[in-house]
Amino acid sequence: MANGLLETLKDRLGLGVLDYEVEEHANSIPYSLGGMTTASFILLILSGFLLAQFYTPDPERANQSVHYLMDQIYLGWFLRGIHFWSAEVLTVTMMLHLVRVYLTASYRAPREINWLTGVGLLLLMVVMLFTGTVLKWDQEAYEALDHFLWVAERMGIFGLPLTEKFAQGVPLLNRIYMAHISMLPIVILPVLGLHLFYMKYHKISPHPDNPQGGRKIKFTQHMAYLQRAGAGVFMLICLLALTIAPPLGDKAILGLEVTKPPWQFVWLYALENLWVPFLVVAPLVLTLILVAIPFVDRGKEIHWKKRPLAIFVLAILVIAIVGLIIWGKVTTMTHEM
Amino acid sequence: MPKSSFSALLLGLLFTVWPAGPAGAHTGHKEEPVKAEKPTVEGSIYAVEEEESEHGVTTEGVDLPGSSFSRTDIFSEEIPMTPEPMQHMDHGSMLPMEHKMPEVKLAEHEWVSTGQKGYGAAAAITLLSGLVFGFLSFKRPGG
């Protein structure tokens, strides 16, 4: 009887469309990193809904409203911890997903568009991370915004909408908050939808050890695996939120530069110390490299052991970024903006 | 100069320098004394109504119930909407490089205190998430 009811529900809700076959290797951690990133993003949205109930996007009150949430609201500290650690976990799983796709050459034809939508999502998530950092409006936030404004000013007419001059009288913090909770998610969701659609359309990329394809499983089995991965991600985030509180400083003292950015931006901070215009040049060059990858690498071989040049480029990039992050963490800024 | 010419010149001068105001008296224009007007924001979305209660007390400066952030709260300090030019300090020592600057307490990760509001509930949520993950792993969906 229960089976009959399930079958009826499946029929009425059209769940039968999820019964298509996928490669068995989809049910492995490397090929579920995108799913884990999506799980973190869903957690970010849900916790963000609740956080928005307590946040005041006013330069005079923003920082205090976050302190109030942390100290006075029941479970407020845990809620903010969930939001913060979801973003951290998302950063890690997203970067690992990018590396896995690169290593298995999954960006090659016919999956170029999926790679490009992935790069778009990466950029949007970086902007989300940046705007989220600014919202707490402490010293770190204020300095991050100051660096951003420096870049925006150098972008001329293209940077104007990102400055206060665009909407005089409206605090920039208000507009950043609007972008964080409304504009960016509205852009991210359709791009994520496209990313998932093209993954379904072109099917999951072949495993390098078995390019011709192997055993198949139902997509619903893959969804069950992703459910488990998502539960694991949620448990990890809860554990982190329960033990380590996200940093939160006092209201910013304007005109000083004493903090360093979150680790995701430290490599850029270190480059900026070498040559200030790197702040504009480096993200641009890195984005162009990422966009160009599927159009430059047109080879047929997908196993990483047989792609020494691609692996060399990746190794150089990873070593450079990790090295810059470490250097940025230990060095003292000497540049003048 | 002939007498008639002198009279004509005098008459011309009289009409020329005659004040323009009285001359316009029949045109319907009525000059009113200039008053310095107070700019109004009535009807604007930025208008702040200063409602008077039945007892004649305004709400300005009064902490309204349910409002944690009133106009007289601790956040009243002015903050410019855009950052000012930066002055760099030594990150390691926090000592000012040139002249004395205000001390900034850097935000860092801290261990969560078990005395936080709802710590028990948070621990229960974490435990529950672990149980759900354990259950789903035990089932081993899809291999």
GROMACS .gro file of C-alpha atoms in nm, chain A residues 3-327:
model
  325
    3ASN     CA    1   0.453   0.151  -0.236
    4GLY     CA    2   0.130   0.222  -0.421
    5LEU     CA    3   0.100   0.562  -0.254
    6LEU     CA    4   0.462   0.644  -0.336
    7GLU     CA    5   0.411   0.544  -0.699
    8THR     CA    6   0.099   0.764  -0.718
    9LEU     CA    7   0.284   1.059  -0.567
   10LYS     CA    8   0.576   1.001  -0.802
   11ASP     CA    9   0.338   1.002  -1.096
   12ARG     CA   10   0.139   1.307  -0.987
   13LEU     CA   11   0.446   1.514  -0.897
   14GLY     CA   12   0.632   1.409  -1.210
   15LEU     CA   13   0.927   1.274  -1.011
   16GLY     CA   14   0.976   1.007  -1.274
   17VAL     CA   15   1.188   1.258  -1.471
   18LEU     CA   16   1.459   1.211  -1.207
   19ASP     CA   17   1.493   0.842  -1.289
   20TYR     CA   18   1.746   0.894  -1.567
   21GLU     CA   19   2.085   0.725  -1.553
   22VAL     CA   20   2.416   0.881  -1.457
   23GLU     CA   21   2.767   0.745  -1.437
   24GLU     CA   22   2.839   0.558  -1.116
   25HIS     CA   23   3.143   0.774  -1.038
   26ALA     CA   24   2.900   1.062  -0.971
   27ASN     CA   25   2.864   0.905  -0.626
   28SER     CA   26   3.212   0.997  -0.509
   29ILE     CA   27   3.344   1.292  -0.311
   30PRO     CA   28   3.538   1.455  -0.599
   31TYR     CA   29   3.228   1.451  -0.820
   32SER     CA   30   2.999   1.570  -0.539
   33LEU     CA   31   3.192   1.885  -0.452
   34GLY     CA   32   2.953   2.095  -0.659
   35GLY     CA   33   2.663   1.944  -0.464
   36MET     CA   34   2.837   2.024  -0.134
   37THR     CA   35   2.888   2.383  -0.254
   38THR     CA   36   2.517   2.404  -0.336
   39ALA     CA   37   2.432   2.268   0.010
   40SER     CA   38   2.645   2.542   0.168
   41PHE     CA   39   2.477   2.801  -0.053
   42ILE     CA   40   2.131   2.682   0.055
   43LEU     CA   41   2.242   2.711   0.419
   44LEU     CA   42   2.370   3.062   0.348
   45ILE     CA   43   2.032   3.163   0.206
   46LEU     CA   44   1.835   3.015   0.496
   47SER     CA   45   2.058   3.160   0.767
   48GLY     CA   46   2.067   3.489   0.573
   49PHE     CA   47   1.686   3.511   0.586
   50LEU     CA   48   1.702   3.493   0.965
   51LEU     CA   49   2.003   3.724   1.001
   52ALA     CA   50   1.826   3.990   0.794
   53GLN     CA   51   1.559   4.012   1.066
   54PHE     CA   52   1.815   4.154   1.308
   55TYR     CA   53   2.049   4.357   1.089
   56THR     CA   54   2.029   4.735   1.057
   57PRO     CA   55   2.193   4.853   0.731
   58ASP     CA   56   2.272   5.197   0.866
   59PRO     CA   57   2.636   5.305   0.899
   60GLU     CA   58   2.567   5.433   1.249
   61ARG     CA   59   2.400   5.117   1.373
   62ALA     CA   60   2.513   4.827   1.157
   63ASN     CA   61   2.804   4.715   1.374
   64GLN     CA   62   2.605   4.752   1.692
   65SER     CA   63   2.316   4.552   1.550
   66VAL     CA   64   2.556   4.262   1.479
   67HIS     CA   65   2.694   4.287   1.834
   68TYR     CA   66   2.338   4.292   1.964
   69LEU     CA   67   2.258   3.978   1.763
   70MET     CA   68   2.567   3.803   1.896
   71ASP     CA   69   2.519   3.897   2.260
   72GLN     CA   70   2.148   3.947   2.319
   73ILE     CA   71   1.949   3.737   2.074
   74TYR     CA   72   1.880   3.375   2.165
   75LEU     CA   73   2.099   3.158   1.937
   76GLY     CA   74   2.201   3.473   1.747
   77TRP     CA   75   2.571   3.387   1.782
   78PHE     CA   76   2.500   3.036   1.646
   79LEU     CA   77   2.301   3.174   1.355
   80ARG     CA   78   2.582   3.410   1.256
   81GLY     CA   79   2.830   3.127   1.303
   82ILE     CA   80   2.627   2.907   1.066
   83HIS     CA   81   2.623   3.188   0.807
   84PHE     CA   82   2.994   3.261   0.843
   85TRP     CA   83   3.111   2.898   0.836
   86SER     CA   84   2.878   2.817   0.545
   87ALA     CA   85   3.061   3.084   0.346
   88GLU     CA   86   3.397   2.941   0.452
   89VAL     CA   87   3.300   2.584   0.362
   90LEU     CA   88   3.150   2.708   0.034
   91THR     CA   89   3.479   2.876  -0.054
   92VAL     CA   90   3.675   2.556   0.007
   93THR     CA   91   3.436   2.317  -0.171
   94MET     CA   92   3.397   2.559  -0.462
   95MET     CA   93   3.774   2.585  -0.510
   96LEU     CA   94   3.815   2.206  -0.482
   97HIS     CA   95   3.533   2.164  -0.735
   98LEU     CA   96   3.713   2.402  -0.972
   99VAL     CA   97   4.039   2.209  -0.931
  100ARG     CA   98   3.863   1.873  -0.987
  101VAL     CA   99   3.697   2.000  -1.307
  102TYR     CA  100   4.034   2.131  -1.426
  103LEU     CA  101   4.220   1.809  -1.341
  104THR     CA  102   3.968   1.592  -1.525
  105ALA     CA  103   3.951   1.838  -1.819
  106SER     CA  104   3.574   1.853  -1.776
  107TYR     CA  105   3.572   2.202  -1.931
  108ARG     CA  106   3.646   2.065  -2.276
  109ALA     CA  107   3.390   2.049  -2.559
  110PRO     CA  108   3.097   2.023  -2.534
  111ARG     CA  109   3.106   2.158  -2.175
  112GLU     CA  110   3.260   2.504  -2.234
  113ILE     CA  111   2.939   2.687  -2.141
  114ASN     CA  112   2.918   2.497  -1.816
  115TRP     CA  113   3.274   2.600  -1.734
  116LEU     CA  114   3.189   2.963  -1.812
  117THR     CA  115   2.875   2.959  -1.595
  118GLY     CA  116   3.094   2.806  -1.322
  119VAL     CA  117   3.344   3.091  -1.356
  120GLY     CA  118   3.051   3.333  -1.339
  121LEU     CA  119   2.929   3.170  -1.019
  122LEU     CA  120   3.281   3.188  -0.874
  123LEU     CA  121   3.298   3.562  -0.941
  124LEU     CA  122   2.951   3.618  -0.799
  125MET     CA  123   3.039   3.423  -0.486
  126VAL     CA  124   3.354   3.635  -0.442
  127VAL     CA  125   3.138   3.948  -0.462
  128MET     CA  126   2.896   3.794  -0.210
  129LEU     CA  127   3.186   3.719   0.021
  130PHE     CA  128   3.316   4.074  -0.011
  131THR     CA  129   2.978   4.240   0.048
  132GLY     CA  130   2.917   4.009   0.345
  133THR     CA  131   3.251   4.115   0.493
  134VAL     CA  132   3.159   4.483   0.463
  135LEU     CA  133   2.817   4.444   0.627
  136LYS     CA  134   2.951   4.387   0.978
  137TRP     CA  135   3.096   4.738   0.952
  138ASP     CA  136   3.395   4.693   1.180
  139GLN     CA  137   3.752   4.796   1.108
  140GLU     CA  138   3.811   4.506   0.867
  141ALA     CA  139   3.489   4.587   0.683
  142TYR     CA  140   3.566   4.956   0.652
  143GLU     CA  141   3.917   4.891   0.522
  144ALA     CA  142   3.787   4.633   0.272
  145LEU     CA  143   3.542   4.892   0.144
  146ASP     CA  144   3.814   5.154   0.122
  147HIS     CA  145   4.027   4.926  -0.098
  148PHE     CA  146   3.725   4.846  -0.310
  149LEU     CA  147   3.649   5.215  -0.361
  150TRP     CA  148   4.008   5.270  -0.465
  151VAL     CA  149   3.959   5.009  -0.738
  152ALA     CA  150   3.618   5.148  -0.837
  153GLU     CA  151   3.764   5.495  -0.883
  154ARG     CA  152   4.025   5.358  -1.119
  155MET     CA  153   3.759   5.189  -1.328
  156GLY     CA  154   3.634   5.532  -1.438
  157ILE     CA  155   3.282   5.539  -1.576
  158PHE     CA  156   3.244   5.163  -1.516
  159GLY     CA  157   3.328   5.204  -1.150
  160LEU     CA  158   3.096   5.500  -1.095
  161PRO     CA  159   2.787   5.289  -1.008
  162LEU     CA  160   2.995   5.124  -0.738
  163THR     CA  161   3.076   5.450  -0.561
  164GLU     CA  162   2.871   5.681  -0.346
  165LYS     CA  163   2.867   5.945  -0.621
  166PHE     CA  164   2.616   5.731  -0.812
  167ALA     CA  165   2.344   5.778  -0.550
  168GLN     CA  166   2.446   6.070  -0.335
  169GLY     CA  167   2.283   6.085   0.004
  170VAL     CA  168   2.234   5.709   0.016
  171PRO     CA  169   2.490   5.542   0.242
  172LEU     CA  170   2.702   5.297   0.047
  173LEU     CA  171   2.639   5.040   0.319
  174ASN     CA  172   2.267   5.039   0.231
  175ARG     CA  173   2.343   4.967  -0.132
  176ILE     CA  174   2.593   4.697  -0.044
  177TYR     CA  175   2.333   4.535   0.180
  178MET     CA  176   2.077   4.550  -0.101
  179ALA     CA  177   2.328   4.388  -0.336
  180HIS     CA  178   2.412   4.117  -0.081
  181ILE     CA  179   2.058   4.012   0.003
  182SER     CA  180   1.874   4.089  -0.318
  183MET     CA  181   2.059   4.178  -0.637
  184LEU     CA  182   2.338   3.919  -0.619
  185PRO     CA  183   2.117   3.623  -0.518
  186ILE     CA  184   1.875   3.715  -0.798
  187VAL     CA  185   2.166   3.693  -1.044
  188ILE     CA  186   2.322   3.385  -0.884
  189LEU     CA  187   2.010   3.168  -0.889
  190PRO     CA  188   1.953   3.169  -1.268
  191VAL     CA  189   2.325   3.122  -1.335
  192LEU     CA  190   2.322   2.828  -1.093
  193GLY     CA  191   2.013   2.700  -1.274
  194LEU     CA  192   2.198   2.721  -1.607
  195HIS     CA  193   2.498   2.544  -1.454
  196LEU     CA  194   2.277   2.256  -1.339
  197PHE     CA  195   2.083   2.247  -1.664
  198TYR     CA  196   2.397   2.210  -1.876
  199MET     CA  197   2.529   1.946  -1.640
  200LYS     CA  198   2.213   1.747  -1.708
  201TYR     CA  199   2.218   1.828  -2.079
  202HIS     CA  200   2.582   1.728  -2.142
  203LYS     CA  201   2.580   1.462  -1.869
  204ILE     CA  202   2.845   1.423  -1.602
  205SER     CA  203   3.196   1.429  -1.746
  206PRO     CA  204   3.367   1.090  -1.791
  207HIS     CA  205   3.606   0.957  -1.532
  208PRO     CA  206   3.969   0.980  -1.652
  209ASP     CA  207   4.024   0.611  -1.568
  210ASN     CA  208   3.724   0.508  -1.775
  211PRO     CA  209   3.661   0.762  -2.053
  212GLN     CA  210   3.423   0.533  -2.240
  213GLY     CA  211   3.187   0.518  -1.943
  214GLY     CA  212   3.117   0.250  -1.686
  215ARG     CA  213   2.834   0.125  -1.471
  216LYS     CA  214   2.529   0.344  -1.448
  217ILE     CA  215   2.310   0.434  -1.152
  218LYS     CA  216   1.980   0.617  -1.120
  219PHE     CA  217   1.999   0.992  -1.066
  220THR     CA  218   1.780   0.948  -0.758
  221GLN     CA  219   2.062   0.738  -0.609
  222HIS     CA  220   2.300   1.027  -0.679
  223MET     CA  221   2.054   1.264  -0.510
  224ALA     CA  222   2.050   1.037  -0.206
  225TYR     CA  223   2.431   1.049  -0.203
  226LEU     CA  224   2.421   1.430  -0.228
  227GLN     CA  225   2.170   1.433   0.058
  228ARG     CA  226   2.423   1.249   0.272
  229ALA     CA  227   2.701   1.486   0.159
  230GLY     CA  228   2.479   1.784   0.239
  231ALA     CA  229   2.404   1.642   0.585
  232GLY     CA  230   2.779   1.602   0.639
  233VAL     CA  231   2.841   1.961   0.534
  234PHE     CA  232   2.566   2.081   0.770
  235MET     CA  233   2.713   1.882   1.058
  236LEU     CA  234   3.059   2.026   0.994
  237ILE     CA  235   2.922   2.380   0.978
  238CYS     CA  236   2.724   2.328   1.300
  239LEU     CA  237   3.035   2.195   1.474
  240LEU     CA  238   3.241   2.493   1.362
  241ALA     CA  239   2.967   2.740   1.461
  242LEU     CA  240   2.936   2.572   1.801
  243THR     CA  241   3.308   2.598   1.877
  244ILE     CA  242   3.462   2.896   1.694
  245ALA     CA  243   3.297   3.238   1.680
  246PRO     CA  244   3.342   3.442   1.363
  247PRO     CA  245   3.552   3.756   1.409
  248LEU     CA  246   3.368   4.077   1.487
  249GLY     CA  247   3.541   4.401   1.578
  250ASP     CA  248   3.410   4.724   1.717
  251LYS     CA  249   3.283   5.009   1.505
  252ALA     CA  250   3.547   5.124   1.257
  253ILE     CA  251   3.786   5.407   1.331
  254LEU     CA  252   3.795   5.589   1.002
  255GLY     CA  253   4.119   5.678   0.830
  256LEU     CA  254   4.326   5.393   0.973
  257GLU     CA  255   4.451   5.076   0.809
  258VAL     CA  256   4.538   4.815   1.068
  259THR     CA  257   4.359   4.497   0.964
  260LYS     CA  258   4.408   4.233   0.700
  261PRO     CA  259   4.130   4.100   0.479
  262PRO     CA  260   3.972   3.755   0.517
  263TRP     CA  261   4.205   3.477   0.400
  264GLN     CA  262   4.021   3.448   0.070
  265PHE     CA  263   4.145   3.796  -0.023
  266VAL     CA  264   4.487   3.790   0.145
  267TRP     CA  265   4.671   3.680  -0.174
  268LEU     CA  266   4.543   3.996  -0.340
  269TYR     CA  267   4.643   4.202  -0.039
  270ALA     CA  268   4.996   4.062  -0.062
  271LEU     CA  269   5.016   4.139  -0.434
  272GLU     CA  270   4.894   4.491  -0.362
  273ASN     CA  271   5.189   4.532  -0.129
  274LEU     CA  272   5.422   4.459  -0.419
  275TRP     CA  273   5.250   4.695  -0.661
  276VAL     CA  274   4.927   4.872  -0.572
  277PRO     CA  275   4.766   4.848  -0.921
  278PHE     CA  276   4.778   4.468  -0.883
  279LEU     CA  277   4.454   4.522  -0.693
  280VAL     CA  278   4.290   4.590  -1.030
  281VAL     CA  279   4.515   4.390  -1.261
  282ALA     CA  280   4.539   4.056  -1.076
  283PRO     CA  281   4.165   3.972  -1.052
  284LEU     CA  282   4.121   4.077  -1.414
  285VAL     CA  283   4.410   3.860  -1.539
  286LEU     CA  284   4.299   3.562  -1.329
  287THR     CA  285   3.944   3.590  -1.463
  288LEU     CA  286   4.069   3.609  -1.822
  289ILE     CA  287   4.287   3.301  -1.767
  290LEU     CA  288   3.989   3.108  -1.627
  291VAL     CA  289   3.763   3.216  -1.915
  292ALA     CA  290   4.027   3.127  -2.175
  293ILE     CA  291   4.105   2.776  -2.045
  294PRO     CA  292   3.847   2.576  -2.248
  295PHE     CA  293   3.934   2.767  -2.565
  296VAL     CA  294   4.310   2.729  -2.528
  297ASP     CA  295   4.325   2.366  -2.415
  298ARG     CA  296   4.172   2.176  -2.709
  299GLY     CA  297   4.350   1.845  -2.653
  300LYS     CA  298   4.181   1.505  -2.633
  301GLU     CA  299   4.359   1.354  -2.334
  302ILE     CA  300   4.170   1.386  -2.006
  303HIS     CA  301   4.392   1.196  -1.761
  304TRP     CA  302   4.595   1.435  -1.551
  305LYS     CA  303   4.907   1.217  -1.577
  306LYS     CA  304   4.907   1.272  -1.951
  307ARG     CA  305   4.861   1.650  -1.933
  308PRO     CA  306   5.191   1.774  -1.785
  309LEU     CA  307   5.161   2.132  -1.910
  310ALA     CA  308   4.809   2.175  -1.765
  311ILE     CA  309   4.922   2.028  -1.434
  312PHE     CA  310   5.231   2.250  -1.432
  313VAL     CA  311   5.016   2.563  -1.483
  314LEU     CA  312   4.781   2.454  -1.204
  315ALA     CA  313   5.071   2.378  -0.969
  316ILE     CA  314   5.228   2.719  -1.034
  317LEU     CA  315   4.896   2.896  -0.971
  318VAL     CA  316   4.823   2.702  -0.652
  319ILE     CA  317   5.177   2.750  -0.515
  320ALA     CA  318   5.166   3.121  -0.601
  321ILE     CA  319   4.828   3.179  -0.435
  322VAL     CA  320   4.907   2.972  -0.124
  323GLY     CA  321   5.248   3.141  -0.098
  324LEU     CA  322   5.088   3.485  -0.129
  325ILE     CA  323   4.829   3.397   0.136
  326ILE     CA  324   5.104   3.291   0.380
  327TRP     CA  325   5.316   3.593   0.297
   0.00000   0.00000   0.00000
